[in-house]
C-alpha cells in the first residue's frame, strides 16, 4: 500500500480505547484459525500491548502481562507474551519481529524472564529470536495444588534474562481460567 504509513505503538491496556480493544480482539479472532476463547482474550489484557497500525488499520498485535512462574524454589516475575498475531495478508514483512522487539525491550527492563506458550506454527519464529524451549516438566499451581500439565510440554518457550534458569527442571505457572499456559 504505497504511501500508507506503518507505525508500531506500545500502550498499557488502561490507555487503549474500548474501540481499539475491539479491533485487537477482531484481529486475533481472524489471525487464529479457530478464533479466541473469552479466556484467551482475557489473558492478553492487563499489561503492555504492541500494536502495528497501517494508517488507521490495525494489522498486528502482541502483549506482555505479568505472571509468577515457579522454578528451582523461586517464584519468578515473568513477562508472559500473549495474543501474538499479524493479519494474514501482512505476514512475512517483519511486523511480528518488530512487535517482539518492542515487547522484549519491556521484558529486559522489567522481568526476571520472558515466557510464552507457542502454537506449533510459530515455534520456529520464537526459536529464531533466541527463545528457548523449556525441556523439563510443566505444571500449574491450581487451587487443588500443583498439577502436571503434560499436554503443554514441548510448546513453552522462555527468554532467560535476569536469573539463570535450568531448562531441564520443573516449571510451574500460576493459576488462571482457560488455558493455563
Ligand atoms: C507468527 C506471526 C505473528 C509472525 O508474524 P510475521 O509478521 O509474519 O513475522 P515476520 O515477518 O516478522 O518474521 C520474522 C522472521 O520470522 C520468520 N517467521 C515468521 N513466521 C514464522 C513461522 N511461522 N515459522 C518460522 N519462521 C517464521 C520469518 O521468516 C522471519 O525470518 P527472517 O528475519 O529470517 O526473514 C504470524 O505468522 C501470525 O500471526 N501467525 C498466526 C497466529 C499465531 O500463530 N501466532 C503465534 C501465537 S504463539
mmCIF file of C-alpha atoms and ligand atoms in Angstrom:
data_model
loop_
_atom_site.group_PDB
_atom_site.id
_atom_site.type_symbol
_atom_site.label_atom_id
_atom_site.label_comp_id
_atom_site.label_asym_id
_atom_site.label_seq_id
_atom_site.Cartn_x
_atom_site.Cartn_y
_atom_site.Cartn_z
ATOM 1 C CA UNK A 1 0.000 0.000 0.000
ATOM 2 C CA UNK A 2 2.150 2.826 -1.271
ATOM 3 C CA UNK A 3 2.067 5.976 0.818
ATOM 4 C CA UNK A 4 0.418 4.393 3.852
ATOM 5 C CA UNK A 5 2.490 4.863 6.983
ATOM 6 C CA UNK A 6 3.087 1.763 9.093
ATOM 7 C CA UNK A 7 3.691 2.527 12.737
ATOM 8 C CA UNK A 8 4.308 0.452 15.851
ATOM 9 C CA UNK A 9 2.987 1.841 19.128
ATOM 10 C CA UNK A 10 3.032 0.442 22.630
ATOM 11 C CA UNK A 11 0.443 1.158 25.310
ATOM 12 C CA UNK A 12 -0.862 -0.277 28.553
ATOM 13 C CA UNK A 13 -4.321 -1.831 28.396
ATOM 14 C CA UNK A 14 -5.578 1.059 30.546
ATOM 15 C CA UNK A 15 -4.664 3.531 27.800
ATOM 16 C CA UNK A 16 -6.352 1.722 24.900
ATOM 17 C CA UNK A 17 -9.813 2.935 23.935
ATOM 18 C CA UNK A 18 -12.592 0.344 24.025
ATOM 19 C CA UNK A 19 -12.872 0.585 20.227
ATOM 20 C CA UNK A 20 -9.182 -0.263 19.829
ATOM 21 C CA UNK A 21 -9.512 -3.253 22.148
ATOM 22 C CA UNK A 22 -12.432 -4.437 19.998
ATOM 23 C CA UNK A 23 -10.203 -4.113 16.907
ATOM 24 C CA UNK A 24 -7.499 -6.147 18.641
ATOM 25 C CA UNK A 25 -9.981 -8.878 19.504
ATOM 26 C CA UNK A 26 -11.254 -8.989 15.909
ATOM 27 C CA UNK A 27 -7.704 -9.124 14.556
ATOM 28 C CA UNK A 28 -6.786 -12.008 16.863
ATOM 29 C CA UNK A 29 -10.040 -13.863 16.184
ATOM 30 C CA UNK A 30 -9.126 -13.790 12.491
ATOM 31 C CA UNK A 31 -5.397 -14.496 12.997
ATOM 32 C CA UNK A 32 -6.021 -17.693 14.948
ATOM 33 C CA UNK A 33 -7.910 -20.185 12.784
ATOM 34 C CA UNK A 34 -10.469 -21.154 15.433
ATOM 35 C CA UNK A 35 -10.785 -17.705 16.956
ATOM 36 C CA UNK A 36 -10.035 -16.822 20.551
ATOM 37 C CA UNK A 37 -11.951 -18.002 23.594
ATOM 38 C CA UNK A 38 -13.009 -15.306 26.052
ATOM 39 C CA UNK A 39 -10.378 -16.690 28.423
ATOM 40 C CA UNK A 40 -7.676 -16.423 25.724
ATOM 41 C CA UNK A 41 -8.687 -12.811 25.213
ATOM 42 C CA UNK A 42 -8.671 -12.032 28.932
ATOM 43 C CA UNK A 43 -5.174 -13.488 29.164
ATOM 44 C CA UNK A 44 -3.882 -10.838 26.766
ATOM 45 C CA UNK A 45 -5.094 -7.930 28.931
ATOM 46 C CA UNK A 46 -3.602 -6.046 31.850
ATOM 47 C CA UNK A 47 -0.128 -5.369 30.517
ATOM 48 C CA UNK A 48 1.717 -3.665 27.685
ATOM 49 C CA UNK A 49 0.461 -4.040 24.122
ATOM 50 C CA UNK A 50 2.464 -3.634 20.922
ATOM 51 C CA UNK A 51 0.195 -2.576 18.081
ATOM 52 C CA UNK A 52 1.087 -2.219 14.412
ATOM 53 C CA UNK A 53 -1.023 0.264 12.510
ATOM 54 C CA UNK A 54 -1.096 0.644 8.752
ATOM 55 C CA UNK A 55 -2.702 4.026 8.533
ATOM 56 C CA UNK A 56 -5.905 3.645 10.560
ATOM 57 C CA UNK A 57 -5.986 -0.138 10.188
ATOM 58 C CA UNK A 58 -4.684 -2.457 12.873
ATOM 59 C CA UNK A 59 -2.564 -5.206 11.292
ATOM 60 C CA UNK A 60 -0.624 -6.626 14.235
ATOM 61 C CA UNK A 61 -0.836 -7.157 17.974
ATOM 62 C CA UNK A 62 1.114 -8.733 20.810
ATOM 63 C CA UNK A 63 1.065 -8.111 24.547
ATOM 64 C CA UNK A 64 3.053 -8.943 27.649
ATOM 65 C CA UNK A 65 1.408 -9.448 31.026
ATOM 66 C CA UNK A 66 2.874 -10.332 34.402
ATOM 67 C CA UNK A 67 2.684 -13.841 35.871
ATOM 68 C CA UNK A 68 4.519 -15.795 38.541
ATOM 69 C CA UNK A 69 6.463 -18.816 37.331
ATOM 70 C CA UNK A 70 7.887 -21.170 39.933
ATOM 71 C CA UNK A 71 11.133 -22.991 39.284
ATOM 72 C CA UNK A 72 14.137 -24.009 41.356
ATOM 73 C CA UNK A 73 12.352 -22.990 44.543
ATOM 74 C CA UNK A 74 11.826 -19.410 43.375
ATOM 75 C CA UNK A 75 8.712 -17.511 42.283
ATOM 76 C CA UNK A 76 9.996 -15.527 39.311
ATOM 77 C CA UNK A 77 8.395 -12.387 37.912
ATOM 78 C CA UNK A 78 7.637 -13.455 34.362
ATOM 79 C CA UNK A 79 6.595 -11.306 31.444
ATOM 80 C CA UNK A 80 4.211 -13.641 29.633
ATOM 81 C CA UNK A 81 3.642 -12.934 25.960
ATOM 82 C CA UNK A 82 0.082 -13.328 24.709
ATOM 83 C CA UNK A 83 -2.082 -12.569 21.688
ATOM 84 C CA UNK A 84 0.660 -12.503 19.028
ATOM 85 C CA UNK A 85 -0.920 -12.131 15.622
ATOM 86 C CA UNK A 86 -0.370 -10.381 12.313
ATOM 87 C CA UNK A 87 -3.145 -10.045 9.749
ATOM 88 C CA UNK A 88 -2.750 -12.904 7.266
ATOM 89 C CA UNK A 89 -2.197 -10.671 4.256
ATOM 90 C CA UNK A 90 0.524 -8.704 6.050
ATOM 91 C CA UNK A 91 2.685 -11.590 7.298
ATOM 92 C CA UNK A 92 6.303 -12.045 6.285
ATOM 93 C CA UNK A 93 7.022 -8.311 6.287
ATOM 94 C CA UNK A 94 8.764 -8.020 9.630
ATOM 95 C CA UNK A 95 5.775 -6.865 11.695
ATOM 96 C CA UNK A 96 5.882 -9.889 14.003
ATOM 97 C CA UNK A 97 9.579 -9.309 14.608
ATOM 98 C CA UNK A 98 9.017 -5.602 15.267
ATOM 99 C CA UNK A 99 6.319 -6.352 17.854
ATOM 100 C CA UNK A 100 8.566 -8.880 19.585
ATOM 101 C CA UNK A 101 11.461 -6.371 19.559
ATOM 102 C CA UNK A 102 9.226 -3.917 21.427
ATOM 103 C CA UNK A 103 7.987 -6.495 23.940
ATOM 104 C CA UNK A 104 11.452 -7.956 24.519
ATOM 105 C CA UNK A 105 12.628 -4.454 25.456
ATOM 106 C CA UNK A 106 9.857 -4.394 28.082
ATOM 107 C CA UNK A 107 10.862 -7.876 29.234
ATOM 108 C CA UNK A 108 14.538 -6.957 29.609
ATOM 109 C CA UNK A 109 13.682 -3.856 31.604
ATOM 110 C CA UNK A 110 11.081 -5.246 33.973
ATOM 111 C CA UNK A 111 11.072 -9.032 34.356
ATOM 112 C CA UNK A 112 13.156 -11.964 35.551
ATOM 113 C CA UNK A 113 12.359 -13.895 32.391
ATOM 114 C CA UNK A 114 10.061 -13.936 29.392
ATOM 115 C CA UNK A 115 7.752 -16.879 28.733
ATOM 116 C CA UNK A 116 5.028 -17.906 26.300
ATOM 117 C CA UNK A 117 3.079 -20.871 25.024
ATOM 118 C CA UNK A 118 3.732 -21.166 21.285
ATOM 119 C CA UNK A 119 1.475 -22.516 18.586
ATOM 120 C CA UNK A 120 3.158 -25.257 16.544
ATOM 121 C CA UNK A 121 3.257 -22.938 13.555
ATOM 122 C CA UNK A 122 5.046 -20.143 15.427
ATOM 123 C CA UNK A 123 7.593 -22.166 17.419
ATOM 124 C CA UNK A 124 10.352 -21.585 14.846
ATOM 125 C CA UNK A 125 9.587 -17.845 14.852
ATOM 126 C CA UNK A 126 10.344 -17.610 18.594
ATOM 127 C CA UNK A 127 13.308 -20.007 18.432
ATOM 128 C CA UNK A 128 14.894 -17.851 15.734
ATOM 129 C CA UNK A 129 14.739 -14.900 18.167
ATOM 130 C CA UNK A 130 16.621 -16.713 20.923
ATOM 131 C CA UNK A 131 13.636 -18.000 22.881
ATOM 132 C CA UNK A 132 14.380 -21.417 24.321
ATOM 133 C CA UNK A 133 12.108 -24.421 24.584
ATOM 134 C CA UNK A 134 11.542 -25.490 28.182
ATOM 135 C CA UNK A 135 12.871 -29.051 28.404
ATOM 136 C CA UNK A 136 11.618 -30.107 31.841
ATOM 137 C CA UNK A 137 8.220 -30.929 33.274
ATOM 138 C CA UNK A 138 5.453 -28.325 33.161
ATOM 139 C CA UNK A 139 2.784 -27.877 35.819
ATOM 140 C CA UNK A 140 0.305 -25.364 37.205
ATOM 141 C CA UNK A 141 -0.313 -24.143 40.740
ATOM 142 C CA UNK A 142 -4.048 -24.893 40.795
ATOM 143 C CA UNK A 143 -6.457 -24.311 43.699
ATOM 144 C CA UNK A 144 -6.015 -28.049 44.370
ATOM 145 C CA UNK A 145 -2.222 -27.826 44.450
ATOM 146 C CA UNK A 146 0.441 -28.361 41.812
ATOM 147 C CA UNK A 147 -0.925 -30.381 38.881
ATOM 148 C CA UNK A 148 1.132 -31.614 35.904
ATOM 149 C CA UNK A 149 0.315 -30.095 32.503
ATOM 150 C CA UNK A 150 1.925 -32.710 30.222
ATOM 151 C CA UNK A 151 -0.020 -31.608 27.148
ATOM 152 C CA UNK A 152 1.765 -28.259 27.241
ATOM 153 C CA UNK A 153 5.255 -29.703 27.387
ATOM 154 C CA UNK A 154 7.036 -29.012 24.118
ATOM 155 C CA UNK A 155 5.411 -25.658 23.468
ATOM 156 C CA UNK A 156 6.584 -23.500 26.382
ATOM 157 C CA UNK A 157 9.336 -21.089 25.434
ATOM 158 C CA UNK A 158 11.324 -18.891 27.782
ATOM 159 C CA UNK A 159 13.618 -15.930 27.262
ATOM 160 C CA UNK A 160 16.219 -16.119 30.056
ATOM 161 C CA UNK A 161 17.009 -12.654 31.411
ATOM 162 C CA UNK A 162 17.883 -11.620 34.955
ATOM 163 C CA UNK A 163 18.205 -15.025 36.598
ATOM 164 C CA UNK A 164 19.896 -18.244 35.483
ATOM 165 C CA UNK A 165 17.422 -20.984 34.531
ATOM 166 C CA UNK A 166 17.753 -24.755 34.478
ATOM 167 C CA UNK A 167 15.640 -25.567 31.443
ATOM 168 C CA UNK A 168 15.524 -29.253 32.410
ATOM 169 C CA UNK A 169 13.863 -28.614 35.778
ATOM 170 C CA UNK A 170 10.137 -28.267 36.506
ATOM 171 C CA UNK A 171 8.353 -25.043 35.584
ATOM 172 C CA UNK A 172 5.079 -24.230 37.343
ATOM 173 C CA UNK A 173 2.741 -21.439 36.292
ATOM 174 C CA UNK A 174 0.256 -19.547 38.418
ATOM 175 C CA UNK A 175 -3.449 -20.322 38.110
ATOM 176 C CA UNK A 176 -5.953 -18.803 35.724
ATOM 177 C CA UNK A 177 -9.182 -19.763 33.965
ATOM 178 C CA UNK A 178 -8.882 -21.299 30.486
ATOM 179 C CA UNK A 179 -5.547 -22.492 29.155
ATOM 180 C CA UNK A 180 -3.062 -22.146 31.990
ATOM 181 C CA UNK A 181 -0.037 -21.847 29.676
HETATM 182 C C1 LIG B 1 3.742 -15.810 13.938
HETATM 183 C C2 LIG B 1 3.412 -14.464 13.291
HETATM 184 C C3 LIG B 1 2.964 -13.471 14.349
HETATM 185 C C4 LIG B 1 4.700 -13.937 12.613
HETATM 186 O O1 LIG B 1 4.447 -12.630 12.120
HETATM 187 P P1 LIG B 1 5.144 -12.089 10.781
HETATM 188 O O2 LIG B 1 4.865 -10.642 10.692
HETATM 189 O O3 LIG B 1 4.754 -12.934 9.622
HETATM 190 O O4 LIG B 1 6.685 -12.367 11.106
HETATM 191 P P2 LIG B 1 7.929 -11.585 10.482
HETATM 192 O O5 LIG B 1 7.643 -11.198 9.067
HETATM 193 O O6 LIG B 1 8.340 -10.514 11.408
HETATM 194 O O7 LIG B 1 9.033 -12.728 10.510
HETATM 195 C C5 LIG B 1 10.211 -12.571 11.256
HETATM 196 C C6 LIG B 1 11.099 -13.760 10.984
HETATM 197 O O8 LIG B 1 10.483 -14.939 11.490
HETATM 198 C C7 LIG B 1 10.274 -15.847 10.445
HETATM 199 N N1 LIG B 1 8.961 -16.427 10.649
HETATM 200 C C8 LIG B 1 7.794 -15.796 10.698
HETATM 201 N N2 LIG B 1 6.798 -16.662 10.937
HETATM 202 C C9 LIG B 1 7.384 -17.858 11.039
HETATM 203 C C10 LIG B 1 6.903 -19.149 11.270
HETATM 204 N N3 LIG B 1 5.615 -19.381 11.486
HETATM 205 N N4 LIG B 1 7.794 -20.146 11.307
HETATM 206 C C11 LIG B 1 9.110 -19.927 11.081
HETATM 207 N N5 LIG B 1 9.634 -18.721 10.871
HETATM 208 C C12 LIG B 1 8.776 -17.703 10.855
HETATM 209 C C13 LIG B 1 10.317 -15.044 9.174
HETATM 210 O O9 LIG B 1 10.740 -15.826 8.081
HETATM 211 C C14 LIG B 1 11.330 -14.003 9.509
HETATM 212 O O10 LIG B 1 12.631 -14.524 9.384
HETATM 213 P P3 LIG B 1 13.820 -13.619 8.749
HETATM 214 O O11 LIG B 1 14.004 -12.487 9.730
HETATM 215 O O12 LIG B 1 14.961 -14.556 8.701
HETATM 216 O O13 LIG B 1 13.309 -13.165 7.445
HETATM 217 C C15 LIG B 1 2.318 -14.623 12.188
HETATM 218 O O14 LIG B 1 2.715 -15.649 11.316
HETATM 219 C C16 LIG B 1 0.929 -14.947 12.725
HETATM 220 O O15 LIG B 1 0.159 -14.046 13.023
HETATM 221 N N6 LIG B 1 0.574 -16.245 12.796
HETATM 222 C C17 LIG B 1 -0.777 -16.692 13.188
HETATM 223 C C18 LIG B 1 -1.055 -16.534 14.685
HETATM 224 C C19 LIG B 1 -0.031 -17.252 15.529
HETATM 225 O O16 LIG B 1 0.220 -18.455 15.383
HETATM 226 N N7 LIG B 1 0.564 -16.518 16.475
HETATM 227 C C20 LIG B 1 1.556 -17.047 17.398
HETATM 228 C C21 LIG B 1 0.894 -17.398 18.677
HETATM 229 S S1 LIG B 1 2.015 -18.121 19.837
#
